[in-house]
């Protein structure tokens, strides 16, 4: 039996919201569960666990996909809309070599249009028996005030349906720190009750049993377990009009969608509540049959995944870098993606120039403004410093000659972008000569991205020089600094030029 490493957020130890999917995997695979503490200490034992597995499944940890793809593991990504919808395009390109299970149609289409393989899933829980459906003689609401900072709070719900309710229970436990105690007016027309903790999920469900109106607590969801459970109970569900809420609820057909950006209510629900609750339950009845019938397709898709091709990269360093960048801030994570764009091109099996073009067209990352397209090496890795388009030319150069470029004095700079990623060792070959009038030779040093990669002598005769260096030195956007260390003019010498360069050629050391 093949072994799957299931990587999950430690918060789900309590919610158990990923258990239903793990139970499916256990029908054909041995499953090892590995919890990671978000924002906490990184457990590097994760890499050893992955090494001993045949495949890796990432539940809501999609930013880790490049690590396991680089490790050579078939990788399956299960992103959540509420957590990953705001990610930059490069986030998805980095995981393009994985297979996606998407519970959101919006994410399914987004990943699919970027060339990733995605299987759209529609989860539905077990519905209650028809005999257990609620009555709607009285309208009894339930609302868990989880994210009042997002605008869906008690005050909003009160304005939305307060005039329609006979009772309302508010669970006052927010997902964030702060005092969000509901301010209940004296003249509310309904019976108000509240709670500030549930000892168990059974106690939570017991409170749901008393209600027939459910207001979804968050603007967006990954799957929407609470919403779906309410639908499975035959409750009238009301939710903000955003995925995945609006991918399960069709407004005034099997529930009601509202827009929190507009003034709240009042919404008149009394005459339609029973019909909408019944249709919500029927949606789950039909959807549950389809969900159960999809088990084999899920398992077959995992078994049919091709082996991944490992990349020559320091996996531990990559894991550490992506982990702490991701949890530092979105800006820090975006910077990580940009630093590793050559690796991402390799993992996604896309030419780097195509990745850059995709970013230029779809992302606000500044690649167009930085002019990387005009500074790309050609497909053969050639940097021709005498070509007419000199976007890559920095300071320290003379443009007096057409067949070569002279360094003015002791230093000059070049800037170039990579069209293809390199791995392992890279060879650079350049064609250069020193000014004959200087006599003897000049000591030349080449520094790429603050790493000295070459030291040698330049003579008055045009000759090729070769050097090799580790590909880790290279980035998407590279600075090459030339230093002619003994070319300083003596007192009274009017000399300006010191050495001429024609081209630099970068290639992979096989």
Coordinates of C-alpha atoms in Angstrom, one line a residue:
X1 CA 0.0 0.0 0.0
X2 CA 1.4 3.4 -1.0
X3 CA 2.1 5.9 1.7
X4 CA 0.7 9.5 1.7
X5 CA 2.0 12.3 3.9
X6 CA -0.9 14.5 4.7
X7 CA 0.4 18.0 5.8
X8 CA -2.2 20.1 7.7
X9 CA -2.6 23.2 9.8
X10 CA -2.5 22.4 13.6
X11 CA -5.7 24.4 14.1
X12 CA -7.5 21.5 12.5
X13 CA -6.5 19.2 15.4
X14 CA -9.5 20.9 17.1
X15 CA -11.9 21.4 14.3
X16 CA -11.2 18.1 12.6
X17 CA -12.4 19.8 9.4
X18 CA -10.0 17.8 7.2
X19 CA -10.8 14.4 8.6
X20 CA -13.5 13.7 6.0
X21 CA -10.9 13.9 3.2
X22 CA -8.3 11.8 5.1
X23 CA -10.9 9.1 5.6
X24 CA -11.3 8.9 1.8
X25 CA -7.5 8.6 1.3
X26 CA -7.3 5.8 3.9
X27 CA -9.5 3.6 1.6
X28 CA -6.5 2.9 -0.6
X29 CA -3.4 4.5 1.1
X30 CA -1.5 4.5 4.3
X31 CA -1.8 8.0 5.5
X32 CA 0.7 9.7 7.9
X33 CA -0.6 13.0 9.3
X34 CA 1.9 15.8 9.9
X35 CA 0.6 19.0 11.6
X36 CA 2.4 22.3 11.3
X37 CA 2.0 25.2 13.7
X38 CA 1.3 28.3 11.6
X39 CA 3.4 31.3 12.7
X40 CA 5.3 29.0 14.9
X41 CA 8.6 27.0 15.0
X42 CA 9.2 25.1 11.8
X43 CA 9.5 21.3 12.2
X44 CA 12.2 20.3 9.8
X45 CA 11.2 16.7 10.4
X46 CA 8.7 17.4 7.7
X47 CA 11.3 16.7 5.0
X48 CA 12.2 13.3 6.5
X49 CA 8.6 12.4 6.6
X50 CA 8.1 13.4 3.0
X51 CA 11.2 11.4 2.0
X52 CA 9.6 8.3 3.3
X53 CA 6.3 8.9 1.6
X54 CA 5.2 8.1 -2.0
X55 CA 3.2 11.3 -2.3
X56 CA 2.4 14.5 -0.4
X57 CA -1.0 16.1 0.1
X58 CA -1.1 19.7 1.3
X59 CA -4.3 20.8 3.0
X60 CA -4.5 24.6 3.1
X61 CA -0.7 24.7 3.0
X62 CA -0.3 25.4 -0.7
X63 CA 2.7 27.7 -0.3
X64 CA 4.8 24.6 0.5
X65 CA 4.2 22.9 -2.9
X66 CA 7.5 24.1 -4.4
X67 CA 9.4 22.3 -1.6
X68 CA 7.9 18.9 -2.2
X69 CA 8.0 19.3 -6.0
X70 CA 11.7 20.1 -5.8
X71 CA 12.1 17.1 -3.6
X72 CA 10.7 15.0 -6.4
X73 CA 7.4 14.0 -4.7
X74 CA 4.1 13.8 -6.5
X75 CA 2.3 16.7 -4.8
X76 CA -1.4 17.4 -4.3
X77 CA -2.6 20.8 -3.3
X78 CA -5.9 21.5 -1.6
X79 CA -6.1 25.3 -1.3
X80 CA -8.9 27.3 0.4
X81 CA -10.6 30.3 -1.2
X82 CA -10.7 32.3 2.0
X83 CA -6.9 31.8 2.6
X84 CA -5.4 31.8 -0.8
X85 CA -7.6 33.8 -3.2
X86 CA -5.5 37.0 -2.6
X87 CA -2.3 35.3 -3.5
X88 CA -0.2 36.7 -6.5
X89 CA -0.1 34.8 -9.7
X90 CA 3.4 33.6 -9.0
X91 CA 2.1 31.7 -6.0
X92 CA 0.0 29.5 -8.3
X93 CA 2.7 29.2 -10.9
X94 CA 5.0 27.9 -8.2
X95 CA 2.6 25.0 -7.6
X96 CA 1.8 24.5 -11.2
X97 CA 3.5 21.1 -11.3
X98 CA 1.2 19.8 -8.5
X99 CA -2.3 18.4 -9.0
X100 CA -5.0 20.5 -7.4
X101 CA -8.2 19.5 -5.6
X102 CA -10.3 22.6 -5.5
X103 CA -13.4 23.0 -3.4
X104 CA -14.0 26.4 -5.0
X105 CA -15.0 26.9 -8.6
X106 CA -13.2 30.3 -8.6
X107 CA -9.9 28.7 -7.5
X108 CA -10.5 25.8 -9.9
X109 CA -10.7 28.1 -12.9
X110 CA -7.9 30.3 -11.7
X111 CA -5.4 27.4 -11.4
X112 CA -6.7 25.7 -14.5
X113 CA -6.2 28.8 -16.6
X114 CA -2.6 28.9 -15.5
X115 CA -2.0 25.4 -16.8
X116 CA -2.3 23.4 -13.6
X117 CA -4.3 20.2 -13.4
X118 CA -7.3 20.7 -11.2
X119 CA -10.2 18.5 -10.1
X120 CA -13.2 20.4 -8.9
X121 CA -14.8 18.9 -5.8
X122 CA -18.2 19.6 -4.2
X123 CA -18.4 18.4 -0.6
X124 CA -21.7 17.8 1.1
X125 CA -22.3 16.4 4.6
X126 CA -24.8 13.8 5.5
X127 CA -28.3 15.3 5.5
X128 CA -30.7 14.8 8.4
X129 CA -33.7 12.6 7.9
X130 CA -36.7 14.3 6.4
X131 CA -38.7 13.7 9.6
X132 CA -36.1 15.8 11.5
X133 CA -36.5 18.9 9.4
X134 CA -37.3 22.1 11.4
X135 CA -40.7 23.8 11.4
X136 CA -40.9 27.5 10.6
X137 CA -43.9 28.5 12.7
X138 CA -41.5 30.8 14.6
X139 CA -38.3 32.2 13.1
X140 CA -35.4 31.4 15.4
X141 CA -32.0 32.7 14.3
X142 CA -28.4 31.5 15.1
X143 CA -25.4 33.6 14.5
X144 CA -21.8 33.0 15.5
X145 CA -20.0 36.4 15.5
X146 CA -16.6 35.0 14.3
X147 CA -15.2 37.9 12.3
X148 CA -17.0 41.1 13.3
X149 CA -14.0 43.0 11.9
X150 CA -15.1 42.0 8.5
X151 CA -18.4 43.8 8.9
X152 CA -20.7 40.8 9.6
X153 CA -21.5 41.4 13.3
X154 CA -24.5 41.4 15.5
X155 CA -25.5 44.9 14.6
X156 CA -25.5 44.0 10.9
X157 CA -27.6 40.9 11.5
X158 CA -30.1 42.8 13.6
X159 CA -30.6 45.3 10.9
X160 CA -30.8 42.6 8.2
X161 CA -33.5 40.3 9.7
X162 CA -34.2 41.6 13.3
X163 CA -37.7 42.7 12.5
X164 CA -38.5 39.2 11.2
X165 CA -37.1 37.1 14.0
X166 CA -38.9 35.7 17.1
X167 CA -35.6 34.8 18.7
X168 CA -31.9 35.1 18.1
X169 CA -28.9 33.3 19.7
X170 CA -25.5 34.9 19.3
X171 CA -22.3 33.0 20.0
X172 CA -19.9 35.8 21.0
X173 CA -16.6 34.1 20.4
X174 CA -14.6 35.9 17.7
X175 CA -11.6 34.5 15.8
X176 CA -9.6 37.6 16.6
X177 CA -8.6 39.3 19.8
X178 CA -10.7 42.3 21.0
X179 CA -13.9 43.3 22.7
X180 CA -16.8 42.8 20.3
X181 CA -19.5 42.4 22.8
X182 CA -22.9 42.9 21.0
X183 CA -24.7 46.1 22.0
X184 CA -28.3 44.9 22.3
X185 CA -30.9 47.7 22.2
X186 CA -33.7 47.6 24.7
X187 CA -36.5 47.4 22.2
X188 CA -35.4 44.4 20.2
X189 CA -38.6 42.6 19.0
X190 CA -37.1 39.1 19.5
X191 CA -35.9 37.0 22.4
X192 CA -32.1 37.5 22.6
X193 CA -29.7 34.9 24.1
X194 CA -26.0 34.5 23.9
X195 CA -23.1 32.2 24.7
X196 CA -19.3 32.6 25.0
X197 CA -18.1 29.1 24.7
X198 CA -19.2 25.6 23.8
X199 CA -17.7 22.7 25.7
X200 CA -18.0 20.4 22.7
X201 CA -19.2 20.3 19.1
X202 CA -22.2 18.4 20.4
X203 CA -23.1 21.4 22.5
X204 CA -22.8 23.6 19.5
X205 CA -25.1 21.3 17.5
X206 CA -27.6 21.2 20.4
X207 CA -27.9 25.0 20.1
X208 CA -28.3 24.7 16.3
X209 CA -31.2 22.3 16.9
X210 CA -33.1 25.2 18.5
X211 CA -32.8 27.4 15.4
X212 CA -34.1 27.4 11.9
X213 CA -32.3 30.5 10.5
X214 CA -28.5 30.4 10.1
X215 CA -26.4 33.5 9.2
X216 CA -23.0 32.5 7.9
X217 CA -20.4 34.2 10.0
X218 CA -17.6 35.0 7.5
X219 CA -17.4 36.8 4.2
X220 CA -15.7 34.0 2.4
X221 CA -15.1 30.3 3.1
X222 CA -12.7 27.6 2.1
X223 CA -15.4 25.0 1.9
X224 CA -18.1 26.4 4.2
X225 CA -18.6 23.5 6.6
X226 CA -20.9 25.4 9.0
X227 CA -23.0 26.7 6.1
X228 CA -23.3 23.2 4.6
X229 CA -24.2 21.6 8.0
X230 CA -27.0 24.2 8.4
X231 CA -28.2 23.4 4.9
X232 CA -28.1 19.7 5.7
X233 CA -30.4 20.5 8.7
X234 CA -32.9 22.2 6.5
X235 CA -32.3 25.7 7.9
X236 CA -32.7 28.8 6.0
X237 CA -29.2 29.9 5.3
X238 CA -28.1 33.5 4.7
X239 CA -24.6 34.4 3.6
X240 CA -22.4 37.1 2.1
X241 CA -22.3 36.9 -1.7
X242 CA -18.7 35.6 -2.2
X243 CA -17.2 32.1 -2.7
X244 CA -17.7 29.5 -1.6
X245 CA -21.0 30.7 -0.1
X246 CA -22.3 31.7 -3.5
X247 CA -21.1 28.4 -5.1
X248 CA -23.6 26.5 -2.9
X249 CA -26.3 29.0 -2.4
X250 CA -28.5 30.4 -5.2
X251 CA -30.2 33.4 -3.8
X252 CA -33.9 33.0 -3.1
X253 CA -33.7 29.4 -4.5
X254 CA -32.1 27.5 -1.7
X255 CA -31.0 30.4 0.6
X256 CA -30.4 34.1 0.6
X257 CA -27.2 36.0 -0.4
X258 CA -26.6 39.5 0.9
X259 CA -23.8 42.0 0.3
X260 CA -22.2 43.3 3.4
X261 CA -20.8 46.3 1.5
X262 CA -24.4 47.6 1.2
X263 CA -26.6 48.9 4.0
X264 CA -28.2 46.0 5.9
X265 CA -31.8 45.0 5.3
X266 CA -34.4 44.7 6.3
X267 CA -34.9 41.5 4.4
X268 CA -38.4 40.0 4.6
X269 CA -38.0 36.2 5.0
X270 CA -41.0 35.0 6.9
X271 CA -43.1 34.0 3.9
X272 CA -40.2 32.2 2.1
X273 CA -38.3 30.7 5.0
X274 CA -39.8 27.2 5.0
X275 CA -39.5 26.8 1.2
X276 CA -35.8 28.0 1.2
X277 CA -35.0 25.7 4.1
X278 CA -36.5 22.7 2.3
X279 CA -34.6 23.5 -0.9
X280 CA -31.3 23.9 1.1
X281 CA -31.9 20.4 2.5
X282 CA -32.7 19.0 -0.9
X283 CA -29.5 20.5 -2.3
X284 CA -27.5 18.6 0.2
X285 CA -29.5 15.3 -0.3
X286 CA -28.6 15.4 -4.1
X287 CA -25.1 16.7 -3.5
X288 CA -24.3 14.1 -0.9
X289 CA -24.9 11.3 -3.5
X290 CA -22.7 13.0 -6.0
X291 CA -19.9 13.6 -3.4
X292 CA -19.8 9.9 -2.3
X293 CA -19.8 8.8 -5.9
X294 CA -16.6 10.9 -6.5
X295 CA -14.4 9.0 -4.0
X296 CA -13.1 6.7 -6.7
X297 CA -12.3 9.6 -9.0
X298 CA -10.3 11.3 -6.2
X299 CA -8.3 8.1 -5.5
X300 CA -7.8 7.2 -9.1
X301 CA -6.4 10.7 -9.8
X302 CA -3.9 10.4 -7.0
X303 CA -2.8 6.9 -8.2
X304 CA -2.4 8.1 -11.8
X305 CA -0.2 11.1 -11.0
X306 CA 3.2 10.9 -12.7
X307 CA 6.4 10.9 -10.7
X308 CA 7.9 14.3 -10.1
X309 CA 11.4 15.2 -11.2
X310 CA 13.6 16.4 -8.4
X311 CA 15.5 19.6 -8.7
X312 CA 19.1 20.1 -7.6
X313 CA 18.5 22.6 -4.8
X314 CA 19.0 22.8 -1.1
X315 CA 15.6 21.6 0.1
X316 CA 16.1 22.5 3.7
X317 CA 17.1 26.0 2.9
X318 CA 14.1 26.3 0.5
X319 CA 11.7 25.1 3.2
X320 CA 13.1 27.5 5.8
X321 CA 13.0 30.4 3.3
X322 CA 9.4 29.9 2.1
X323 CA 8.1 29.2 5.7
X324 CA 9.4 32.3 7.4
X325 CA 8.8 34.5 4.3
X326 CA 5.2 33.4 4.1
X327 CA 4.4 34.0 7.7
X328 CA 6.3 37.3 7.9
X329 CA 3.9 39.2 5.5
X330 CA 2.5 39.0 2.0
X331 CA 5.2 41.5 0.9
X332 CA 7.9 39.2 2.3
X333 CA 6.3 36.1 0.6
X334 CA 6.0 37.9 -2.7
X335 CA 9.7 38.9 -2.4
X336 CA 10.5 35.2 -1.8
X337 CA 8.6 34.2 -5.0
X338 CA 10.5 36.8 -7.0
X339 CA 13.8 35.7 -5.6
X340 CA 13.1 32.1 -6.7
X341 CA 11.5 32.7 -10.1
X342 CA 14.1 30.7 -11.9
X343 CA 13.4 27.7 -9.7
X344 CA 9.6 28.3 -10.1
X345 CA 10.1 28.2 -13.9
X346 CA 11.8 24.8 -13.6
X347 CA 9.1 23.4 -11.3
X348 CA 6.3 24.7 -13.5
X349 CA 8.0 23.4 -16.7
X350 CA 7.7 26.9 -18.2
X351 CA 10.5 29.0 -19.9
X352 CA 11.4 31.8 -17.5
X353 CA 10.6 34.3 -20.2
X354 CA 7.0 33.0 -20.3
X355 CA 6.7 33.2 -16.5
X356 CA 7.9 36.8 -16.7
X357 CA 5.4 37.5 -19.5
X358 CA 2.6 36.0 -17.4
X359 CA 3.5 38.2 -14.5
X360 CA 3.7 41.3 -16.8
X361 CA 0.2 40.6 -18.0
X362 CA -1.5 39.5 -14.9
X363 CA 0.3 40.7 -11.8
X364 CA 1.1 44.1 -10.2
X365 CA 4.6 42.9 -9.2
X366 CA 6.5 45.6 -11.1
X367 CA 8.2 43.3 -13.7
X368 CA 7.1 45.5 -16.6
X369 CA 8.4 48.6 -15.0
X370 CA 11.7 47.0 -14.1
X371 CA 12.2 46.3 -17.8
X372 CA 13.4 42.7 -17.4
X373 CA 12.1 41.8 -20.8
X374 CA 14.6 44.1 -22.3
X375 CA 17.4 42.6 -20.3
X376 CA 16.9 38.9 -20.9
X377 CA 19.8 36.8 -22.0
X378 CA 18.9 35.2 -25.3
X379 CA 17.9 31.6 -25.5
X380 CA 21.6 30.5 -25.8
X381 CA 22.5 32.4 -22.6
X382 CA 24.4 35.1 -24.5
X383 CA 24.8 38.6 -23.1
X384 CA 26.1 40.7 -26.0
X385 CA 27.4 43.9 -24.5
X386 CA 27.8 45.6 -27.9
X387 CA 24.3 45.2 -29.1
X388 CA 22.3 48.3 -29.8
X389 CA 19.7 47.7 -27.1
X390 CA 21.7 48.6 -24.0
X391 CA 19.0 48.4 -21.3
X392 CA 21.4 46.1 -19.4
X393 CA 24.3 48.5 -19.4
X394 CA 25.0 50.2 -16.1
X395 CA 27.6 52.8 -15.1
X396 CA 31.3 52.8 -16.0
X397 CA 31.1 52.1 -19.7
X398 CA 32.1 54.0 -22.8
X399 CA 29.9 53.8 -25.9
X400 CA 32.6 55.3 -28.2
X401 CA 33.3 52.1 -30.1
X402 CA 30.8 50.0 -32.0
X403 CA 32.5 46.6 -32.0
X404 CA 33.3 46.4 -28.3
X405 CA 32.6 48.2 -25.0
X406 CA 35.3 49.9 -23.0
X407 CA 35.4 50.2 -19.2
X408 CA 36.1 53.7 -18.2
X409 CA 38.6 53.4 -15.4
X410 CA 38.4 50.7 -12.8
X411 CA 34.8 49.5 -12.6
X412 CA 31.6 48.9 -14.6
X413 CA 28.2 47.3 -14.1
X414 CA 25.9 45.0 -16.1
X415 CA 22.3 44.0 -15.3
X416 CA 20.7 41.0 -16.8
X417 CA 17.7 38.7 -16.4
X418 CA 17.6 34.9 -17.0
X419 CA 15.5 33.4 -19.7
X420 CA 16.0 29.8 -18.4
X421 CA 16.8 28.6 -14.9
X422 CA 20.2 27.0 -14.2
X423 CA 20.9 24.3 -11.6
X424 CA 24.1 23.1 -10.1
X425 CA 27.2 24.7 -11.7
X426 CA 27.1 27.4 -14.3
X427 CA 29.9 28.2 -16.7
X428 CA 30.5 31.8 -17.9
X429 CA 32.7 32.5 -20.9
X430 CA 33.6 36.1 -21.8
X431 CA 35.7 37.8 -24.5
X432 CA 37.9 40.7 -23.4
X433 CA 41.2 42.5 -23.7
X434 CA 43.1 45.2 -21.8
X435 CA 44.2 48.5 -23.3
X436 CA 47.6 47.9 -24.9
X437 CA 49.0 51.3 -23.8
X438 CA 48.7 50.2 -20.2
X439 CA 51.3 47.5 -20.7
X440 CA 51.3 44.1 -19.1
X441 CA 48.0 42.8 -17.8
X442 CA 45.2 44.0 -15.7
X443 CA 43.8 42.0 -12.8
X444 CA 40.1 41.6 -13.3
X445 CA 37.5 40.5 -10.7
X446 CA 33.8 39.8 -11.5
X447 CA 31.2 40.0 -8.8
X448 CA 27.7 38.7 -9.4
X449 CA 25.0 39.6 -6.9
X450 CA 27.7 40.4 -4.3
X451 CA 29.5 37.1 -4.8
X452 CA 33.0 37.2 -6.3
X453 CA 33.0 34.5 -9.0
X454 CA 36.1 35.3 -11.1
X455 CA 39.6 36.6 -10.6
X456 CA 42.2 36.6 -13.4
X457 CA 44.4 38.5 -15.7
X458 CA 43.4 40.4 -18.9
X459 CA 46.1 40.9 -21.5
X460 CA 46.2 43.2 -24.6
X461 CA 45.4 40.2 -26.8
X462 CA 41.7 39.4 -27.3
X463 CA 41.1 36.0 -25.5
X464 CA 38.3 34.0 -24.0
X465 CA 38.2 33.6 -20.2
X466 CA 36.1 30.8 -18.5
X467 CA 34.9 30.5 -15.0
X468 CA 32.3 28.4 -13.1
X469 CA 30.1 29.2 -10.1
X470 CA 27.1 27.9 -8.3
X471 CA 23.7 28.6 -9.7
X472 CA 22.5 29.7 -6.3
X473 CA 24.3 33.0 -6.9
X474 CA 21.8 33.8 -9.7
X475 CA 18.4 35.4 -9.3
X476 CA 15.8 36.6 -11.8
X477 CA 17.4 40.1 -11.9
X478 CA 21.2 40.0 -11.7
X479 CA 23.9 42.6 -11.1
X480 CA 27.4 41.9 -12.6
X481 CA 30.1 44.2 -11.3
X482 CA 33.6 44.3 -13.1
X483 CA 36.6 45.5 -11.1
X484 CA 39.9 46.2 -12.7
X485 CA 41.9 46.3 -9.6
X486 CA 45.3 47.7 -10.8
X487 CA 44.0 49.9 -13.5
X488 CA 44.0 53.1 -11.5
X489 CA 45.7 55.9 -13.4
X490 CA 49.0 57.2 -11.9
X491 CA 49.3 60.9 -11.1
X492 CA 49.3 63.0 -14.3
X493 CA 47.9 60.1 -16.5
X494 CA 44.9 61.3 -18.6
X495 CA 43.9 57.6 -19.3
X496 CA 40.2 56.9 -19.2
X497 CA 39.8 53.5 -20.9
X498 CA 41.2 50.4 -19.4
X499 CA 39.7 47.2 -20.9
X500 CA 37.3 46.2 -23.6
X501 CA 34.6 43.5 -23.4
X502 CA 32.5 41.9 -26.2
X503 CA 30.2 39.3 -24.7
X504 CA 29.4 37.0 -21.8
X505 CA 28.0 33.6 -22.4
X506 CA 26.3 31.6 -19.6
X507 CA 25.7 27.9 -19.9
X508 CA 24.8 24.9 -17.8
X509 CA 27.7 22.6 -16.6
X510 CA 26.4 19.1 -17.5

